[in-house]
mmCIF file of C-alpha atoms in Angstrom:
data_model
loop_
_atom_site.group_PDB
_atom_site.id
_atom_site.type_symbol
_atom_site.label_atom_id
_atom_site.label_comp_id
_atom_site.label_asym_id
_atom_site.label_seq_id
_atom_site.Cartn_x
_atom_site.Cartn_y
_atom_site.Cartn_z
ATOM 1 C CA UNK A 1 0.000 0.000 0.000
ATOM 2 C CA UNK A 2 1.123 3.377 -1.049
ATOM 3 C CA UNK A 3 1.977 6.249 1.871
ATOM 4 C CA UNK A 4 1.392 9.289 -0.171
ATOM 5 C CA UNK A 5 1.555 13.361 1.098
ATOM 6 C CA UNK A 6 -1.588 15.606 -0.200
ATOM 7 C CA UNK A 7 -2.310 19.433 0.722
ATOM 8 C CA UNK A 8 -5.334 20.128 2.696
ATOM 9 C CA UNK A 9 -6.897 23.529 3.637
ATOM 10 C CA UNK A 10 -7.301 22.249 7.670
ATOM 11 C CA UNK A 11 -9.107 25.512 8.250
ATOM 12 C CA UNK A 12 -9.773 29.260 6.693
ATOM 13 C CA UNK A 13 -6.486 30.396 5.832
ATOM 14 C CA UNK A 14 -4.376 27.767 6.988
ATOM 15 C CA UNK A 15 -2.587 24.893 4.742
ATOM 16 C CA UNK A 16 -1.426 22.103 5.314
ATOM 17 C CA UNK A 17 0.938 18.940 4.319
ATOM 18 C CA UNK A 18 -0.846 15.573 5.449
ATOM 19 C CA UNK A 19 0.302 11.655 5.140
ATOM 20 C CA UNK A 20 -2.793 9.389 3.321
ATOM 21 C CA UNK A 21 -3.068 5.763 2.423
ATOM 22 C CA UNK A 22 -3.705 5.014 -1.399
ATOM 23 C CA UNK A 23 -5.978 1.595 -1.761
ATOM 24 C CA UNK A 24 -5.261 -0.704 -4.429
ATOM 25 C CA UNK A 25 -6.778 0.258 -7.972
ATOM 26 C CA UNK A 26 -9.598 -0.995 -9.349
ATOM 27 C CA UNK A 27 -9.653 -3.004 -12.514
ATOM 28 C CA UNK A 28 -11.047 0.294 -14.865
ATOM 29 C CA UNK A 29 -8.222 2.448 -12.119
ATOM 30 C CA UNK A 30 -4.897 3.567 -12.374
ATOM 31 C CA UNK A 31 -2.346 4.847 -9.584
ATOM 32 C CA UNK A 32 -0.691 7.861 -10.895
ATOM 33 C CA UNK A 33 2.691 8.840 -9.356
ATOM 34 C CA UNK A 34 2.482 12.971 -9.457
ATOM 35 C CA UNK A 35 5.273 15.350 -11.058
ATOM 36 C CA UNK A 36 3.278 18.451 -10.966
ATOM 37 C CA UNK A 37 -0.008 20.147 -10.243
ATOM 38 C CA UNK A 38 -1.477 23.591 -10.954
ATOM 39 C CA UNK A 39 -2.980 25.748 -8.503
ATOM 40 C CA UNK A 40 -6.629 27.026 -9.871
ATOM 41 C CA UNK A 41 -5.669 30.702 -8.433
ATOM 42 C CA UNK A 42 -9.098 32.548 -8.123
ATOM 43 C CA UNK A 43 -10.823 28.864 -7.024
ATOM 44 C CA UNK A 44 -8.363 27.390 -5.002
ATOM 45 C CA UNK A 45 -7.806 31.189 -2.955
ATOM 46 C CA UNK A 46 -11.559 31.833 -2.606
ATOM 47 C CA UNK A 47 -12.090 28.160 -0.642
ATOM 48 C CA UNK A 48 -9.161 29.158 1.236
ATOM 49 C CA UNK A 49 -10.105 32.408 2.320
ATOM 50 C CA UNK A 50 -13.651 31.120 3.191
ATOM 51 C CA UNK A 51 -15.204 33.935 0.778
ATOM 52 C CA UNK A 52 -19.034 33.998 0.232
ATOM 53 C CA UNK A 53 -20.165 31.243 -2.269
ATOM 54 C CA UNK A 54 -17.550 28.472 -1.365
ATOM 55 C CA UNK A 55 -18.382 25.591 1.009
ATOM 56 C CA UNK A 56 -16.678 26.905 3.804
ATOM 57 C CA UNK A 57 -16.145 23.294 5.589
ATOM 58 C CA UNK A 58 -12.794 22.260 6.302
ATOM 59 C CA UNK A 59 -10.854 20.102 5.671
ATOM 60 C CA UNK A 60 -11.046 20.403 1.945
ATOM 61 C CA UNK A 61 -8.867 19.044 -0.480
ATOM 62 C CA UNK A 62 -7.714 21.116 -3.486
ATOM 63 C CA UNK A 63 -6.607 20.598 -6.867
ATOM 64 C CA UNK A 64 -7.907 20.144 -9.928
ATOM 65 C CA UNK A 65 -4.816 20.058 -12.562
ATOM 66 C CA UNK A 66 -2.688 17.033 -12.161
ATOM 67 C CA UNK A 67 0.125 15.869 -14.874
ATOM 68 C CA UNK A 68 2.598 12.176 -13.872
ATOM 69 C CA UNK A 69 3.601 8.988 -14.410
ATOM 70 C CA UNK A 70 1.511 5.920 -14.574
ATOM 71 C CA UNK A 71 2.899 3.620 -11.876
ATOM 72 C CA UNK A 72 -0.072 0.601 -11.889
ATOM 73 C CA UNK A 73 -3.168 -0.227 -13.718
ATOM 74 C CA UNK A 74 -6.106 -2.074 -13.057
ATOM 75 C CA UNK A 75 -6.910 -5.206 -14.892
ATOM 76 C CA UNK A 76 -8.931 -3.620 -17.740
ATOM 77 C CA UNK A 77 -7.471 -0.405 -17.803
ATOM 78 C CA UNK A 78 -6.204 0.498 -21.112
ATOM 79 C CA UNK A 79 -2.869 2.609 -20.237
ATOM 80 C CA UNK A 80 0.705 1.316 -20.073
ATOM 81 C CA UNK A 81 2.971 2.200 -17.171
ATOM 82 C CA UNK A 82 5.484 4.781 -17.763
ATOM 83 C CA UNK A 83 2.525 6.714 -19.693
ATOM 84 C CA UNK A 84 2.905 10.325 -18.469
ATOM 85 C CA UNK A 85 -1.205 11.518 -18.137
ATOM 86 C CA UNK A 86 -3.458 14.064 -17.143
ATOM 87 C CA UNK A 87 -6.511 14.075 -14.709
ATOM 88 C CA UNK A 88 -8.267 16.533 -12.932
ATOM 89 C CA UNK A 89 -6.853 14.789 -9.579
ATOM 90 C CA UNK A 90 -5.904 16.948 -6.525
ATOM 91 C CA UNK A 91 -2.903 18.282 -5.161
ATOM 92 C CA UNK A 92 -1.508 14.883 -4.103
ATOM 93 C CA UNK A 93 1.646 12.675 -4.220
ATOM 94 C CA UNK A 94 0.001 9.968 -5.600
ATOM 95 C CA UNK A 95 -3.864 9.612 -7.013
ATOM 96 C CA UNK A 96 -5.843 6.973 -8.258
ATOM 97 C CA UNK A 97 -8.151 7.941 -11.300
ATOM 98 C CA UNK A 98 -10.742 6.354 -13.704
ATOM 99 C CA UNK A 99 -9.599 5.515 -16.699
ATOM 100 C CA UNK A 100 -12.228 7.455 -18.715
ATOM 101 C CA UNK A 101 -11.324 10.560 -16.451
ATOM 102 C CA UNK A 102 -7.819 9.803 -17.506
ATOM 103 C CA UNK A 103 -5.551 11.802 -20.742
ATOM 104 C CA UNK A 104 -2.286 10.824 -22.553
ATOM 105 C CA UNK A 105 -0.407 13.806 -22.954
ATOM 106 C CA UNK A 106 0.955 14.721 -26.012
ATOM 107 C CA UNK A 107 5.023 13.573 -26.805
ATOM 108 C CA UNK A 108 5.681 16.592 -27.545
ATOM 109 C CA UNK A 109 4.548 18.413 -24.471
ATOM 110 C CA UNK A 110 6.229 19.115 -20.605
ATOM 111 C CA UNK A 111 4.835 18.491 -17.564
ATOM 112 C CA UNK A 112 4.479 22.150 -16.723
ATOM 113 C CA UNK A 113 2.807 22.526 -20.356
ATOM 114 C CA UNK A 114 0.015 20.095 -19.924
ATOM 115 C CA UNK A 115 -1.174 20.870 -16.331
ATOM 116 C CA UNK A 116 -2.415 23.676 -17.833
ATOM 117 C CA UNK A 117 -5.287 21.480 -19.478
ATOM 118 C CA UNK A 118 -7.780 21.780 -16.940
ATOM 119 C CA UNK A 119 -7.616 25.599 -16.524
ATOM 120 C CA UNK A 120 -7.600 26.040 -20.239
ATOM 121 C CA UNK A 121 -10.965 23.876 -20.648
ATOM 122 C CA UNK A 122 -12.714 25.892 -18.032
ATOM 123 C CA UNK A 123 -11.822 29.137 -20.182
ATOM 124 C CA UNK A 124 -13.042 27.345 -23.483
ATOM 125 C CA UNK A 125 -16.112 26.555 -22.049
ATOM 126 C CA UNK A 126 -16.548 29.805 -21.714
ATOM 127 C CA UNK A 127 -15.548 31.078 -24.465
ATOM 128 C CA UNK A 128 -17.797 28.522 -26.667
ATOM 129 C CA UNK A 129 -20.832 29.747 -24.629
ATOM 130 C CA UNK A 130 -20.104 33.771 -26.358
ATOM 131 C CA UNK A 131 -20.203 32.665 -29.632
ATOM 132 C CA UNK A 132 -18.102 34.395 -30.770
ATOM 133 C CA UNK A 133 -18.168 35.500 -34.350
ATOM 134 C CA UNK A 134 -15.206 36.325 -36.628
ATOM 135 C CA UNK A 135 -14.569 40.122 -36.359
ATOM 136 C CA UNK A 136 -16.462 40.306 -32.850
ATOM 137 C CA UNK A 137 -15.218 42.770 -30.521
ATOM 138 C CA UNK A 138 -14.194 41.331 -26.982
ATOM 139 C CA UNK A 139 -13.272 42.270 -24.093
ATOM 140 C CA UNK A 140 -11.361 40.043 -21.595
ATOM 141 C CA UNK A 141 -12.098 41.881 -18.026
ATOM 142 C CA UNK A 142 -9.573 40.382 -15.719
ATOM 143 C CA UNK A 143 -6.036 39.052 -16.774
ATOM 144 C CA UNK A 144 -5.425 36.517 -14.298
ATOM 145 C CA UNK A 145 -4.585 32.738 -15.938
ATOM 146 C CA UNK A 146 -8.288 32.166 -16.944
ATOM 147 C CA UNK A 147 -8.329 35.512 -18.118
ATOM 148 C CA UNK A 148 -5.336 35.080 -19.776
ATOM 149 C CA UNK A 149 -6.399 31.973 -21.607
ATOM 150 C CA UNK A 150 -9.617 33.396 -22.504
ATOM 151 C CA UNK A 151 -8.276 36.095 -24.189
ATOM 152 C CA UNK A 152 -6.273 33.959 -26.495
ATOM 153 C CA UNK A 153 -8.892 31.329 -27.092
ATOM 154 C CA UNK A 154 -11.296 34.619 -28.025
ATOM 155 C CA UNK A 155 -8.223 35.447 -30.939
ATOM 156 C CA UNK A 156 -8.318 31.763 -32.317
ATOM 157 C CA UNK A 157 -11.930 32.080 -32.216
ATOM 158 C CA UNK A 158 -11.651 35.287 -34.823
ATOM 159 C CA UNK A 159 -12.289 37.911 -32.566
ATOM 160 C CA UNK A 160 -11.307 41.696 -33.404
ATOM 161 C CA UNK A 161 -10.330 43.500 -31.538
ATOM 162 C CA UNK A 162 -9.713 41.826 -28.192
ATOM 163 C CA UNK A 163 -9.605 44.347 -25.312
ATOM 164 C CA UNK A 164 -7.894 42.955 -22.168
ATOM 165 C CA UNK A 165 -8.425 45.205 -18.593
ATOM 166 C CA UNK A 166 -6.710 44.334 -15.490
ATOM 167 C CA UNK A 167 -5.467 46.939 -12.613
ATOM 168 C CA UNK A 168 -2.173 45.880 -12.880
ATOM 169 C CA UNK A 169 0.028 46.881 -15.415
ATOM 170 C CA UNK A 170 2.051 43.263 -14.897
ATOM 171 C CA UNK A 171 -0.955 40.857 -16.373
ATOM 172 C CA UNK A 172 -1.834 43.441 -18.980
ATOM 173 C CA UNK A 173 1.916 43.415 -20.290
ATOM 174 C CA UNK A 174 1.393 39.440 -20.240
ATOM 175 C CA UNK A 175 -1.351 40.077 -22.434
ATOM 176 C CA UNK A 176 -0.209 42.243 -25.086
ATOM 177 C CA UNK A 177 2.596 39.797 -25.131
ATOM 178 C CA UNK A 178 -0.376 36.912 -25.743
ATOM 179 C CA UNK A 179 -1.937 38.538 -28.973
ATOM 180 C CA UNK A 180 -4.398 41.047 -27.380
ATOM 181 C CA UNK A 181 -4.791 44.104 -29.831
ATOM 182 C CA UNK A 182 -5.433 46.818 -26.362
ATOM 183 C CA UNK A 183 -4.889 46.571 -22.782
ATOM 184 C CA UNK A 184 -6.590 48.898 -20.444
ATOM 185 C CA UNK A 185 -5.480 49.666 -16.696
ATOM 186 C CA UNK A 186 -8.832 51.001 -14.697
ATOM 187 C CA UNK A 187 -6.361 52.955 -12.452
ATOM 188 C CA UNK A 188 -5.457 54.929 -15.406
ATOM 189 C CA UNK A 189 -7.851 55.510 -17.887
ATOM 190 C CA UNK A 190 -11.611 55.199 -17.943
ATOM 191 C CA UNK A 191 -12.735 51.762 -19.228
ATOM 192 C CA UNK A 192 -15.868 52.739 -20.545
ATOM 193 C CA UNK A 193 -14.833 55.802 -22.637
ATOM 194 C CA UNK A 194 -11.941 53.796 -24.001
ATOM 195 C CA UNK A 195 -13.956 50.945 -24.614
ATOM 196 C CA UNK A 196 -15.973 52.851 -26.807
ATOM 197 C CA UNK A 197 -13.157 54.686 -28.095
ATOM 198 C CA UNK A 198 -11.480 51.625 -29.607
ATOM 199 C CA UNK A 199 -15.495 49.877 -30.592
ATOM 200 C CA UNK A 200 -16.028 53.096 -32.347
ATOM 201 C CA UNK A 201 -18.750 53.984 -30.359
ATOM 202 C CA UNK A 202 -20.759 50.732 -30.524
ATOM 203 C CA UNK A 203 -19.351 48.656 -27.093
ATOM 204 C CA UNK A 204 -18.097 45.574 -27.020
ATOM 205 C CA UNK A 205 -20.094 42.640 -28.603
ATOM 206 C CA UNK A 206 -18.812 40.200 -26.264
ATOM 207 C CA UNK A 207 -17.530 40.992 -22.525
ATOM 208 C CA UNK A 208 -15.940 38.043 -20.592
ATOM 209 C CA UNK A 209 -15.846 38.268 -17.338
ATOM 210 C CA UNK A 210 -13.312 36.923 -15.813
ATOM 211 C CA UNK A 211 -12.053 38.682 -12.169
ATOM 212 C CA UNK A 212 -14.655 36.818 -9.953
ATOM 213 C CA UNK A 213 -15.509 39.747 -8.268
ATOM 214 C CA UNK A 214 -18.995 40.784 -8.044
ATOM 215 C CA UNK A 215 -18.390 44.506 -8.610
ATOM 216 C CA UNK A 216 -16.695 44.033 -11.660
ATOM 217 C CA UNK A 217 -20.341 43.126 -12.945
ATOM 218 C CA UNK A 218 -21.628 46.352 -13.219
ATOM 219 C CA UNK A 219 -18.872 47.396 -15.394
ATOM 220 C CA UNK A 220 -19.085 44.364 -17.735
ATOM 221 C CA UNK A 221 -22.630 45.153 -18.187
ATOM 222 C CA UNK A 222 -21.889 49.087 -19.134
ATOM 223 C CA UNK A 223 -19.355 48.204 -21.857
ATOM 224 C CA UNK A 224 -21.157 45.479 -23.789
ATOM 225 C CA UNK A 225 -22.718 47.036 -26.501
ATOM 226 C CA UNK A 226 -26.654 46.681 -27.878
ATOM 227 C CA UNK A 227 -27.052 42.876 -28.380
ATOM 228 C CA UNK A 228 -24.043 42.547 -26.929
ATOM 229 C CA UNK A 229 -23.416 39.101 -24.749
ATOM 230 C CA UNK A 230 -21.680 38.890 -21.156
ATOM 231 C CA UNK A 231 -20.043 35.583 -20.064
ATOM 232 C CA UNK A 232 -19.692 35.288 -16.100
ATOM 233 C CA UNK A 233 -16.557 33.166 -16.498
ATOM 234 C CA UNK A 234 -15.434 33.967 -13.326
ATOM 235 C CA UNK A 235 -17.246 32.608 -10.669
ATOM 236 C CA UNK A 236 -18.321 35.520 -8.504
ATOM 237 C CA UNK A 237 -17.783 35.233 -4.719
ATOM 238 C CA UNK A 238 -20.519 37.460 -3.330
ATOM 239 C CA UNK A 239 -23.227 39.732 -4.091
ATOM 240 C CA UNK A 240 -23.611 41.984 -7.098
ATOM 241 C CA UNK A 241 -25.609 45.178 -6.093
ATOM 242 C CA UNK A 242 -26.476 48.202 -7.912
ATOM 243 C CA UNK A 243 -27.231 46.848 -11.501
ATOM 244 C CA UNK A 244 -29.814 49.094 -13.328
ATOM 245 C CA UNK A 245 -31.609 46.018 -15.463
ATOM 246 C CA UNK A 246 -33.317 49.087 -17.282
ATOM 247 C CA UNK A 247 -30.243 50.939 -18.745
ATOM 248 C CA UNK A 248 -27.869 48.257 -18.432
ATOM 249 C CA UNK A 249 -29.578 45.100 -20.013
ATOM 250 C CA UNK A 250 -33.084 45.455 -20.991
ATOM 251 C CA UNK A 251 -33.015 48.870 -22.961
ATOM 252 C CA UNK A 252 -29.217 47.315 -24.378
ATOM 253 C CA UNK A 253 -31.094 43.701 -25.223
ATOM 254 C CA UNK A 254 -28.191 42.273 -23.558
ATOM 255 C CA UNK A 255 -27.562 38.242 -22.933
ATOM 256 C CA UNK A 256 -26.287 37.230 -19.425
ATOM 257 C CA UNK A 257 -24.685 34.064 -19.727
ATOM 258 C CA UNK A 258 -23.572 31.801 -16.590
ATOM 259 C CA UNK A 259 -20.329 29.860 -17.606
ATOM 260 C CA UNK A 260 -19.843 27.571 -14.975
ATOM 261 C CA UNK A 261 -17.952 25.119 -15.988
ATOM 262 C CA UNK A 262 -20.143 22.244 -14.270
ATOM 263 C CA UNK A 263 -22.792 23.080 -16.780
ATOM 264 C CA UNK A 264 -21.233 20.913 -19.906
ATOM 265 C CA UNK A 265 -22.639 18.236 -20.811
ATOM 266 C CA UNK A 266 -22.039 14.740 -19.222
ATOM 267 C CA UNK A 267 -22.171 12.346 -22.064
ATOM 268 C CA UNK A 268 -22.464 13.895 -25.102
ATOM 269 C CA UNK A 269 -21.161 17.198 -27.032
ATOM 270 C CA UNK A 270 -23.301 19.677 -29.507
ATOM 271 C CA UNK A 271 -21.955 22.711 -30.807
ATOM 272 C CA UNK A 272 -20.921 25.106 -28.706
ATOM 273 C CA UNK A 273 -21.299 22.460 -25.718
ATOM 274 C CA UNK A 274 -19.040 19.650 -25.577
ATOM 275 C CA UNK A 275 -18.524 17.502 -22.495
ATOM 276 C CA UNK A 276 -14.805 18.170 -20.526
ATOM 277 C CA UNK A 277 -13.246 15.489 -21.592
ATOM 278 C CA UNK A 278 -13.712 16.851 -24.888
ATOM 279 C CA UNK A 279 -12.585 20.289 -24.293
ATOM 280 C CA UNK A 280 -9.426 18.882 -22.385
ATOM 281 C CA UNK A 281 -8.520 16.552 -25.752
ATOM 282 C CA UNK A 282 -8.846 19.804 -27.482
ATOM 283 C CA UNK A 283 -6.801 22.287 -25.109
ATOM 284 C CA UNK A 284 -4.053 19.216 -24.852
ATOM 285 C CA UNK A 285 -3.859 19.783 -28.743
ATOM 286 C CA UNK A 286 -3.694 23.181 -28.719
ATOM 287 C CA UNK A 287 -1.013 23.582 -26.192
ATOM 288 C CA UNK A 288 1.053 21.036 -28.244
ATOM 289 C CA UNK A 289 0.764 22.911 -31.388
ATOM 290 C CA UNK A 290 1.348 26.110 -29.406
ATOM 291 C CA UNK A 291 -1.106 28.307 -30.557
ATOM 292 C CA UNK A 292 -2.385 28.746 -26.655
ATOM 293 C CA UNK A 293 0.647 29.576 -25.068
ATOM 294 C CA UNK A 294 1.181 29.200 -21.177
ATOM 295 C CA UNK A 295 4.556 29.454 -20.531
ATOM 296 C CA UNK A 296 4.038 33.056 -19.848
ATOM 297 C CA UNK A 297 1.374 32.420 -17.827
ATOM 298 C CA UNK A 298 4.187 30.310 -15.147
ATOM 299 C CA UNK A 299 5.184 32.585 -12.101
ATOM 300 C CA UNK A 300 6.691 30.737 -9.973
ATOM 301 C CA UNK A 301 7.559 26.552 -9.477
ATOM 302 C CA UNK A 302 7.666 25.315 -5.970
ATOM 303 C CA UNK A 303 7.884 22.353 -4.280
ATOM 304 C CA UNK A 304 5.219 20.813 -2.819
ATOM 305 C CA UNK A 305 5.879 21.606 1.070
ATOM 306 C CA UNK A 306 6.173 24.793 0.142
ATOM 307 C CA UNK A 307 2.393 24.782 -0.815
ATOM 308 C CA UNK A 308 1.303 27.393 2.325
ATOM 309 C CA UNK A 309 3.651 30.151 0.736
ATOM 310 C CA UNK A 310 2.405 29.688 -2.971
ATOM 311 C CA UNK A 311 -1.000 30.656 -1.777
ATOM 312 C CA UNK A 312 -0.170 33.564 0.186
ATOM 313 C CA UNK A 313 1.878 34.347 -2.895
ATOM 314 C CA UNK A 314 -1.201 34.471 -5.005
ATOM 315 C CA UNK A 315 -3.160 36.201 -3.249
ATOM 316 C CA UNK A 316 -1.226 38.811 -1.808
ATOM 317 C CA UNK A 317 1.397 39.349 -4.811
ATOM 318 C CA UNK A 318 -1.391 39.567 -7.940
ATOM 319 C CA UNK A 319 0.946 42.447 -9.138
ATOM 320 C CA UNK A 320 3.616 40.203 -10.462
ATOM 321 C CA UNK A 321 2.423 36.760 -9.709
ATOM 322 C CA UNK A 322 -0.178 34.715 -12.649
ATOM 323 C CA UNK A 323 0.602 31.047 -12.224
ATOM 324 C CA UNK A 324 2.207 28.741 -9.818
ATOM 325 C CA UNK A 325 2.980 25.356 -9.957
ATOM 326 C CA UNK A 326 3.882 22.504 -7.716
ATOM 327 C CA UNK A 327 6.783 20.161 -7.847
ATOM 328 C CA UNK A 328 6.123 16.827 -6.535
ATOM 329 C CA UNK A 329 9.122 15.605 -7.775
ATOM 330 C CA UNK A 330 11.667 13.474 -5.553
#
């Protein structure tokens, strides 16, 4: 029997590094040994910090982006070992994981490439949902890593121009750097007039919004344009207040869509909602072929009992730190 190490949030604010016991796999199971995991920042912070619309019951267990090494199968499993494979298992040592929640990465692609998988099918979920037409405007409101990704999944998708707006002038360097055609910094200019500025006057056709915080609403709402759509990528962690429906949807004709990414399908895709699995075969590709980039979007690399400081690191350095990474390397 395997003694593995996992993180665990023991209570608000506090992390910790705790010993497990890893039963034998199933026959449709496999055991995979870790090398690295990626820490979902605005998810993974918000259950931390206990913020409204989390569970707020500890312990809890994070981690959602897991890349290593096939070490056992079960009897019907159809992997080799020595496969190196994706699953959206937590931040752990050692997991066991269904084979049809299981992905071969790509030859050509690193560990710290393909743990981005996960994230990167959350934002394309999203992304499907707007629709996006070929010489849409959109505008990206929050440059954190699913902002980031969303931005350059809305430029494969055709859009034109893609506006990215982040306080800090750190992620909206990272973006410019990523393809997007303007960046705008709230502390310095006013978003809506330069939003309009830069649609010609129209708004944007599509807004994604992508900070999690539930006063950024208002905003996304006031810079979408008439039959404009807004995507709530982010998942907000409290109450919106002071939305005018009147001005700032009905009299627009505005759609509100919810993007969580729970909502795809189980079993079976359609267009513009395919299952996860589906969206992580197609992220896995994309990586490989590098035309979503994320090695910009890597901050910092730390080893795994180190896991306390690279949460305080995101979410009290968001001026120079995007992603971070854990090494569960020997």
């Amino acid at each position: 029997m395997i003694v593995g190490k996992r993180i665990v949030f023991s209570d608000v604010n506090r992390v910790s590094i705790e010993s497990f016991k890893l039963r034998e796999p199933r026959d449709d199971e496999l055991v995979v040994k870790t090398i690295v995991t990626a820490i979902s920042p605005g998810t993974e912070t918000a259950f931390l910090l206990g913020l409204p619309n989390t569970p707020r019951k500890y312990p809890i267990y994070p981690g959602y982006s897991n890349v290593g090494v096939v070490i056992e199968i079960g009897e019907k499993a159809n992997f080799k070992v020595g496969e190196l494979v994706a699953s959206s298992s937590q931040h752990a040592s050692h997991v066991l994981v269904k084979e049809n929640e299981t992905l071969k990465v790509p030859p050509d692609l690193s560990p710290e490439e393909a743990v981005f998988f996960n994230l990167t099918s959350i934002a394309l979920q999203g992304v499907r949902k707007a629709q996006i037409d070929i010489g849409e405007s959109v505008v990206v409101l929050g440059l954190g890593v699913i902002g980031q990704l969303a931005l350059q999944l809305s430029l494969i998708a055709g859009a034109l121009p893609v506006i990215g707006i982040d306080l800090y002038d750190y992620r909206c360097k990272i973006a410019k750097e990523l393809g997007a055609d303007y960046t705008i910094n709230p502390n310095k200019f006013n978003v809506l007039k330069r939003v309009l500025e830069i649609t010609n006057k129209k708004g944007a056709d599509v807004v994604i919004e992508a900070t999690g915080n539930p006063d950024a609403i208002p905003l996304a709402l006031k810079i979408a344009g008439r039959y404009g759509r807004v995507v709530i990528l982010g998942s907000p962690r409290g109450v919106t207040k002071e939305v005018n429906f009147y001005t700032d949807i009905h009299r627009k004709g505005l759609v509100v869509i919810g993007a969580h990414a729970s909502l795809r399908p189980k079993f079976d895709s359609y267009k513009f909602w395919r299952t996860a699995r589906e969206d992580q075969e197609i992220v896995l590709k994309l990586i490989s072929r590098k035309r979503v980039k994320v090695d910009k979007l890597i901050s910092a690399k730390l080893k795994y009992n180190e896991a306390s400081k690279a949460y305080q690191m995101l979410i009290y350095e968001k001026d120079k730190i995007l992603g971070v990474l854990l090494d569960w390397g020997e």
